[in-house]
């Protein structure tokens, strides 16, 4: 029989959709499956069988067309398709503010408030004292002003949105002076020159990559200059022969020429990290004290709250922004607002903030504390009692992530794993496909988990994942 005939015969054996639907009625799982999901799964299985026939007839066996086998495949696809796509994941990378893994873990208080505000009516835009329509921002405006010392504040969906909105509101059609050393790309295609173009602001670059002086800004000022912009370099650093203009110098210049000054702080923090043995990051309070008209920063980077773009500054500038119709398009939602208010509230007591905001807690963990969790994990893994498994505790360094503190090496402890007879790539992908997935890395032919970002209650999950893997081989 030639290949084409063989294919034709196999294709004739493909089950029909109606036949499988009928069969599903007698299957205890599939008869309860929502029809749209069932149909989608049946079509998927038939399509992949057809594709297998067309692509590699050799590997197809008659059994593959049997009702029970096909139905089993449908069931598998139903399970796969109905499992959540957004999964809780274990971060074994040591990168605390890991954008791909969801950035900041919310403090308990924030979670409780999300649940309350999300499940009940609230005064989201209702002024309880006047009994009239109120402002969405009032939940966080006062506390933001209290913590940062600013006159006014508002919040939007994220910091990228905050920057776009500020530029559009203040500098549309006008020149914006910015240092060449600060034209950063943050990742996820957020680039200062591109955002500037979208906002309608006209970028006027000054200085050089490594050095920009106050006179560079001053010389560039023209009648149509609408804004002086300073951008936090976030994820990179210029070292060596460098010079940059401080925000204070820039705001003094702005005052002299009556031009507003804005700073995109990127991460933004309310606490002085040098107190905890980390490098000093400029605090939002310092930027406010410098007299900038607008300061923008993220809610979910160093602040450790929900994704949000926070704007603080002078009343006049913030009022202008609130009147911009784009504000509505970047509106913060009530769940975020609930989480943000609770997170901000913790900052009233710094000691409490550092303990209860997971991002701050993980960033300020001492090596001794991390060593303790590492020893606990090592002990658990030894209990597996499999001679193929070798476990090593390694001194290492972790990163803050999220474009914050890029040069900071945080001393940490990692657990390195090797398994005799299983390649390190197989370990990595096995951990990644675990439920819940565990995200570590490969280094020096070892599977490495940085213990800084692993919570105590996750140790057993890691042990179980390795046990499953060892059983398979
Ligand atoms: C991270 C960052 C942004 C974008 O903030 P998101 O909250 O992620 O939108 C903008 N500017 C700078 C300097 C940043 O570091």
Coordinates of N, CA and C in Angstrom, one line a residue, residues 263-427:
X263 N 10.4 64.8 38.1 CA 11.4 63.6 38.3 C 10.6 62.3 38.2
X264 N 11.1 61.4 37.3 CA 10.6 60.1 37.3 C 11.6 59.3 38.1
X265 N 11.1 59.0 39.3 CA 12.0 58.3 40.3 C 12.0 56.8 40.1
X266 N 11.2 56.3 39.2 CA 11.2 54.8 38.9 C 10.7 54.1 40.1
X267 N 11.6 53.5 40.8 CA 11.2 52.6 41.9 C 10.5 53.4 43.1
X268 N 11.2 54.4 43.6 CA 10.6 55.2 44.7 C 10.6 54.5 46.0
X269 N 11.2 55.1 47.0 CA 11.1 54.5 48.3 C 10.9 55.5 49.4
X270 N 10.3 55.1 50.5 CA 10.0 56.1 51.6 C 11.1 55.9 52.7
X271 N 11.8 54.8 52.6 CA 12.8 54.5 53.7 C 14.2 54.6 53.2
X272 N 15.1 54.9 54.2 CA 16.5 55.1 53.9 C 17.2 53.7 54.0
X273 N 17.5 53.1 52.8 CA 18.0 51.7 52.8 C 19.4 51.6 53.4
X274 N 20.1 52.7 53.5 CA 21.5 52.7 54.0 C 21.4 52.3 55.5
X275 N 20.3 52.6 56.2 CA 20.1 52.2 57.6 C 20.1 50.7 57.8
X276 N 19.8 50.0 56.7 CA 19.7 48.5 56.8 C 20.9 47.9 56.1
X277 N 22.0 48.7 55.9 CA 23.2 48.1 55.4 C 23.2 48.0 53.8
X278 N 22.1 48.6 53.2 CA 22.1 48.5 51.7 C 22.5 49.9 51.2
X279 N 22.6 50.1 49.9 CA 23.0 51.4 49.4 C 21.9 52.4 49.5
X280 N 22.3 53.6 49.5 CA 21.2 54.7 49.7 C 20.6 54.9 48.3
X281 N 19.2 54.9 48.3 CA 18.4 55.2 47.2 C 17.8 56.6 47.5
X282 N 17.6 57.5 46.6 CA 17.0 58.7 46.9 C 15.5 58.4 47.3
X283 N 15.1 59.0 48.5 CA 13.7 58.8 49.0 C 12.8 59.8 48.3
X284 N 11.5 59.4 48.2 CA 10.5 60.3 47.6 C 10.5 61.6 48.4
X285 N 10.6 61.5 49.7 CA 10.6 62.7 50.6 C 11.7 63.7 50.2
X286 N 12.9 63.2 49.8 CA 14.0 64.0 49.5 C 13.7 64.8 48.2
X287 N 13.1 64.1 47.2 CA 12.7 64.7 46.0 C 11.7 65.8 46.2
X288 N 10.7 65.5 47.1 CA 9.7 66.5 47.4 C 10.4 67.7 48.0
X289 N 11.3 67.5 48.9 CA 12.0 68.6 49.6 C 12.8 69.4 48.7
X290 N 13.3 68.8 47.6 CA 14.0 69.6 46.6 C 13.2 70.6 45.8
X291 N 11.9 70.4 46.0 CA 11.0 71.4 45.4 C 10.5 71.1 44.0
X292 N 10.6 69.8 43.5 CA 10.1 69.4 42.2 C 8.6 69.6 42.1
X293 N 8.1 69.9 40.9 CA 6.7 70.1 40.8 C 5.9 68.8 40.7
X294 N 6.6 67.8 40.1 CA 6.0 66.5 39.9 C 7.0 65.4 40.1
X295 N 6.6 64.4 40.9 CA 7.5 63.2 41.1 C 6.6 62.0 40.9
X296 N 7.1 61.1 40.0 CA 6.4 59.9 39.8 C 7.2 58.6 40.2
X297 N 6.5 57.6 40.7 CA 7.1 56.4 41.1 C 6.1 55.2 41.1
X298 N 6.7 54.0 41.2 CA 5.9 52.8 41.1 C 5.3 52.4 42.5
X299 N 4.2 51.7 42.5 CA 3.6 51.2 43.7 C 4.2 49.8 44.1
X300 N 4.7 49.1 43.1 CA 5.0 47.7 43.3 C 6.5 47.4 43.2
X301 N 7.4 48.4 43.2 CA 8.8 48.1 43.2 C 9.3 48.2 44.6
X302 N 10.2 49.1 44.9 CA 10.7 49.1 46.3 C 9.6 49.4 47.4
X303 N 8.5 50.1 46.9 CA 7.5 50.4 47.9 C 6.8 49.1 48.4
X304 N 6.8 48.1 47.6 CA 6.2 46.8 48.0 C 4.7 46.7 48.1
X305 N 4.0 47.5 47.3 CA 2.6 47.5 47.3 C 2.1 47.0 46.0
X306 N 0.8 47.3 45.6 CA 0.3 46.8 44.4 C 0.8 47.6 43.2
X307 N 0.6 47.1 42.0 CA 1.0 47.9 40.8 C 0.2 49.2 40.7
X308 N 0.9 50.3 40.7 CA 0.3 51.6 40.6 C 1.3 52.6 40.2
X309 N 0.9 53.7 39.7 CA 1.8 54.8 39.4 C 1.4 56.0 40.3
X310 N 2.3 56.4 41.2 CA 2.0 57.4 42.2 C 2.6 58.7 41.7
X311 N 1.8 59.8 41.8 CA 2.3 61.1 41.4 C 2.1 62.0 42.6
X312 N 3.2 62.6 43.1 CA 3.1 63.6 44.1 C 3.8 64.9 43.7
X313 N 3.4 66.0 44.3 CA 4.0 67.3 43.9 C 3.2 68.5 44.3
X314 N 3.3 69.5 43.4 CA 2.7 70.8 43.7 C 1.2 70.7 43.2
X315 N 0.4 71.5 44.0 CA -1.1 71.5 43.7 C -1.4 71.9 42.2
X316 N -0.7 72.9 41.8 CA -1.1 73.4 40.5 C -0.8 72.4 39.4
X317 N 0.3 71.7 39.5 CA 0.6 70.7 38.4 C -0.3 69.5 38.5
X318 N -0.6 69.1 39.8 CA -1.5 67.9 39.9 C -2.9 68.2 39.5
X319 N -3.4 69.4 39.7 CA -4.7 69.8 39.3 C -4.8 69.8 37.8
X320 N -3.8 70.2 37.1 CA -3.7 70.2 35.6 C -3.8 68.7 35.1
X321 N -3.1 67.8 35.8 CA -3.2 66.4 35.4 C -4.5 65.8 35.6
X322 N -5.2 66.2 36.8 CA -6.5 65.6 37.0 C -7.5 66.0 36.0
X323 N -7.3 67.2 35.4 CA -8.2 67.6 34.3 C -8.0 67.0 33.0
X324 N -6.9 66.3 32.8 CA -6.6 65.7 31.5 C -7.5 64.5 31.3
X325 N -8.2 64.4 30.2 CA -9.1 63.3 29.9 C -8.3 61.9 29.9
X326 N -7.0 61.9 29.6 CA -6.3 60.7 29.6 C -6.3 60.0 31.0
X327 N -6.4 60.9 32.1 CA -6.4 60.4 33.4 C -7.5 59.3 33.6
X328 N -8.6 59.4 33.0 CA -9.7 58.5 33.0 C -9.2 57.1 32.5
X329 N -8.4 57.2 31.4 CA -8.0 56.0 30.7 C -7.0 55.2 31.5
X330 N -6.3 55.9 32.5 CA -5.3 55.3 33.3 C -5.7 55.1 34.7
X331 N -7.0 55.2 34.9 CA -7.6 55.2 36.2 C -7.2 53.9 37.0
X332 N -6.9 54.2 38.3 CA -6.6 53.1 39.2 C -7.9 52.4 39.6
X333 N -7.9 51.0 39.8 CA -9.1 50.4 40.2 C -9.2 50.2 41.7
X334 N -10.4 49.9 42.1 CA -10.7 49.9 43.6 C -9.9 48.9 44.4
X335 N -9.6 47.7 43.7 CA -8.8 46.7 44.5 C -7.4 47.2 44.7
X336 N -6.8 47.8 43.7 CA -5.5 48.4 43.8 C -5.5 49.5 44.9
X337 N -6.5 50.3 44.8 CA -6.6 51.4 45.8 C -6.7 50.9 47.2
X338 N -7.4 49.8 47.4 CA -7.6 49.2 48.7 C -6.2 48.7 49.2
X339 N -5.5 48.0 48.3 CA -4.2 47.4 48.7 C -3.2 48.6 48.9
X340 N -3.2 49.6 48.1 CA -2.3 50.7 48.3 C -2.5 51.4 49.6
X341 N -3.8 51.7 49.9 CA -4.0 52.4 51.2 C -3.5 51.6 52.4
X342 N -3.7 50.3 52.4 CA -3.2 49.5 53.5 C -1.7 49.5 53.5
X343 N -1.1 49.4 52.4 CA 0.4 49.3 52.3 C 1.0 50.7 52.8
X344 N 0.4 51.8 52.3 CA 0.9 53.1 52.8 C 0.7 53.3 54.3
X345 N -0.4 52.8 54.8 CA -0.6 52.9 56.2 C 0.5 52.3 57.1
X346 N 1.1 51.2 56.6 CA 2.2 50.5 57.3 C 3.4 51.4 57.4
X347 N 3.6 52.3 56.5 CA 4.7 53.2 56.5 C 4.7 54.2 57.6
X348 N 3.6 54.4 58.2 CA 3.5 55.3 59.3 C 4.4 54.9 60.5
X349 N 4.7 53.6 60.5 CA 5.7 53.0 61.5 C 6.7 52.2 60.7
X350 N 7.9 52.8 60.6 CA 8.9 52.2 59.7 C 9.2 50.7 60.1
X351 N 9.3 50.6 61.4 CA 9.7 49.2 61.9 C 8.7 48.2 61.5
X352 N 7.4 48.6 61.5 CA 6.3 47.7 61.1 C 6.4 47.5 59.6
X353 N 6.7 48.6 58.9 CA 6.7 48.5 57.4 C 7.8 47.4 57.0
X354 N 9.0 47.5 57.6 CA 10.1 46.6 57.2 C 9.7 45.2 57.6
X355 N 9.0 45.0 58.6 CA 8.6 43.6 59.0 C 7.5 43.1 58.2
X356 N 6.5 43.9 57.9 CA 5.3 43.4 57.3 C 5.1 43.5 55.8
X357 N 5.9 44.3 55.2 CA 5.9 44.4 53.8 C 6.9 43.4 53.2
X358 N 6.4 42.4 52.5 CA 7.4 41.3 52.1 C 8.6 41.8 51.3
X359 N 8.4 42.7 50.4 CA 9.5 43.2 49.6 C 10.6 43.8 50.6
X360 N 10.2 44.6 51.5 CA 11.2 45.2 52.4 C 11.8 44.1 53.3
X361 N 11.0 43.2 53.8 CA 11.5 42.1 54.7 C 12.5 41.3 53.9
X362 N 12.3 40.9 52.7 CA 13.2 40.1 51.9 C 14.5 40.8 51.6
X363 N 14.4 42.1 51.3 CA 15.5 42.9 51.0 C 16.4 43.1 52.2
X364 N 15.9 43.2 53.4 CA 16.7 43.4 54.6 C 17.0 42.2 55.3
X365 N 16.7 41.0 54.8 CA 17.1 39.7 55.5 C 18.6 39.7 55.7
X366 N 19.0 39.2 56.8 CA 20.5 39.1 57.0 C 20.9 37.7 56.5
X367 N 22.2 37.6 56.2 CA 22.7 36.3 55.7 C 22.4 35.2 56.7
X368 N 22.5 35.5 58.0 CA 22.3 34.5 59.1 C 20.8 34.0 59.0
X369 N 19.9 34.9 58.7 CA 18.5 34.5 58.6 C 18.3 33.6 57.4
X370 N 19.0 33.9 56.3 CA 18.8 33.1 55.0 C 19.5 31.8 55.2
X371 N 20.6 31.8 55.9 CA 21.3 30.6 56.2 C 20.4 29.6 57.0
X372 N 19.6 30.1 57.9 CA 18.8 29.3 58.7 C 17.7 28.6 57.8
X373 N 17.1 29.3 56.9 CA 16.1 28.6 56.0 C 16.8 27.6 55.1
X374 N 18.1 28.0 54.7 CA 18.8 27.1 53.8 C 19.1 25.8 54.5
X375 N 19.5 25.9 55.8 CA 19.8 24.7 56.6 C 18.5 23.8 56.7
X376 N 17.4 24.5 56.9 CA 16.1 23.8 57.1 C 15.8 23.0 55.8
X377 N 16.1 23.7 54.6 CA 15.8 23.0 53.4 C 16.7 21.8 53.2
X378 N 18.0 22.1 53.5 CA 19.0 21.0 53.3 C 18.6 19.8 54.1
X379 N 18.2 20.0 55.4 CA 17.8 18.9 56.3 C 16.7 18.2 55.7
X380 N 15.7 18.9 55.2 CA 14.5 18.2 54.5 C 14.9 17.4 53.4
X381 N 15.8 17.9 52.6 CA 16.2 17.2 51.3 C 17.1 15.9 51.7
X382 N 17.8 16.0 52.8 CA 18.6 14.8 53.2 C 17.7 13.7 53.6
X383 N 16.5 14.1 54.2 CA 15.5 13.2 54.6 C 15.0 12.3 53.5
X384 N 15.1 12.8 52.3 CA 14.6 12.0 51.1 C 15.4 10.7 51.0
X385 N 16.7 10.8 51.5 CA 17.5 9.6 51.6 C 17.6 8.9 50.2
X386 N 18.1 9.7 49.2 CA 18.3 9.1 47.9 C 19.8 9.4 47.6
X387 N 20.6 8.4 47.4 CA 22.0 8.6 47.2 C 22.4 9.3 45.9
X388 N 21.4 9.4 45.0 CA 21.7 10.1 43.7 C 21.8 11.6 43.9
X389 N 21.1 12.0 45.0 CA 20.9 13.5 45.2 C 22.1 14.1 46.0
X390 N 22.7 15.1 45.4 CA 23.7 15.8 46.2 C 23.3 17.3 46.4
X391 N 23.5 17.7 47.7 CA 23.0 19.0 48.1 C 24.1 19.9 48.6
X392 N 24.2 21.1 48.2 CA 25.3 21.9 48.6 C 24.8 23.3 49.0
X393 N 25.3 23.9 50.1 CA 25.0 25.2 50.5 C 26.0 26.2 49.9
X394 N 25.6 27.2 49.2 CA 26.6 28.1 48.5 C 26.4 29.5 48.9
X395 N 27.5 30.2 49.3 CA 27.4 31.6 49.5 C 27.3 32.3 48.2
X396 N 26.4 33.3 48.1 CA 26.2 33.9 46.8 C 25.7 35.3 47.0
X397 N 25.3 36.0 45.9 CA 24.7 37.3 46.0 C 23.4 37.3 45.3
X398 N 22.4 38.1 45.8 CA 21.1 38.3 45.1 C 21.0 39.7 44.7
X399 N 19.9 39.9 43.8 CA 19.7 41.3 43.3 C 18.3 41.7 43.8
X400 N 18.2 43.1 43.9 CA 16.9 43.7 44.3 C 15.9 43.5 43.2
X401 N 16.3 43.8 41.9 CA 15.4 43.7 40.8 C 14.5 44.9 40.6
X402 N 13.6 44.8 39.6 CA 12.7 45.9 39.4 C 13.3 47.2 39.1
X403 N 14.5 47.2 38.5 CA 15.2 48.4 38.2 C 15.6 49.2 39.4
X404 N 15.7 48.5 40.6 CA 16.1 49.2 41.8 C 17.5 48.7 42.3
X405 N 18.3 49.6 42.8 CA 19.6 49.2 43.4 C 20.4 48.3 42.4
X406 N 20.6 48.7 41.2 CA 21.2 47.8 40.2 C 22.6 47.3 40.6
X407 N 23.4 48.1 41.4 CA 24.7 47.7 41.7 C 24.9 47.0 43.0
X408 N 23.7 46.8 43.6 CA 23.8 46.3 45.0 C 23.9 44.7 44.9
X409 N 25.0 44.2 45.6 CA 25.1 42.8 45.7 C 24.6 42.4 47.1
X410 N 23.5 41.7 47.2 CA 23.0 41.3 48.5 C 23.5 40.0 48.9
X411 N 24.4 39.9 49.9 CA 24.9 38.6 50.3 C 23.8 37.6 50.6
X412 N 23.8 36.4 50.1 CA 22.8 35.4 50.3 C 23.3 34.0 50.4
X413 N 22.4 33.1 50.6 CA 22.8 31.6 50.6 C 21.9 30.9 49.6
X414 N 22.5 30.0 48.8 CA 21.8 29.3 47.8 C 21.9 27.8 48.1
X415 N 20.9 27.0 47.7 CA 21.0 25.6 47.7 C 21.3 25.1 46.3
X416 N 22.4 24.4 46.1 CA 22.7 23.8 44.8 C 22.4 22.3 44.8
X417 N 21.8 21.9 43.7 CA 21.3 20.5 43.6 C 21.9 19.8 42.4
X418 N 22.4 18.6 42.6 CA 22.8 17.7 41.5 C 22.1 16.4 41.7
X419 N 21.7 15.7 40.6 CA 21.2 14.4 40.7 C 21.9 13.5 39.7
X420 N 22.5 12.4 40.3 CA 23.1 11.4 39.4 C 22.1 10.8 38.5
X421 N 22.4 10.9 37.2 CA 21.5 10.3 36.2 C 20.5 11.2 35.7
X422 N 20.3 12.4 36.2 CA 19.4 13.4 35.7 C 20.1 14.7 35.3
X423 N 20.0 15.1 34.1 CA 20.8 16.3 33.7 C 20.2 17.6 34.4
X424 N 21.1 18.5 34.6 CA 20.7 19.8 35.3 C 19.6 20.5 34.5
X425 N 19.5 20.3 33.2 CA 18.4 20.9 32.4 C 17.1 20.2 32.7
X426 N 17.2 18.9 32.9 CA 16.0 18.2 33.2 C 15.5 18.6 34.6
X427 N 16.4 18.8 35.5 CA 16.0 19.2 36.9 C 15.3 20.6 36.8

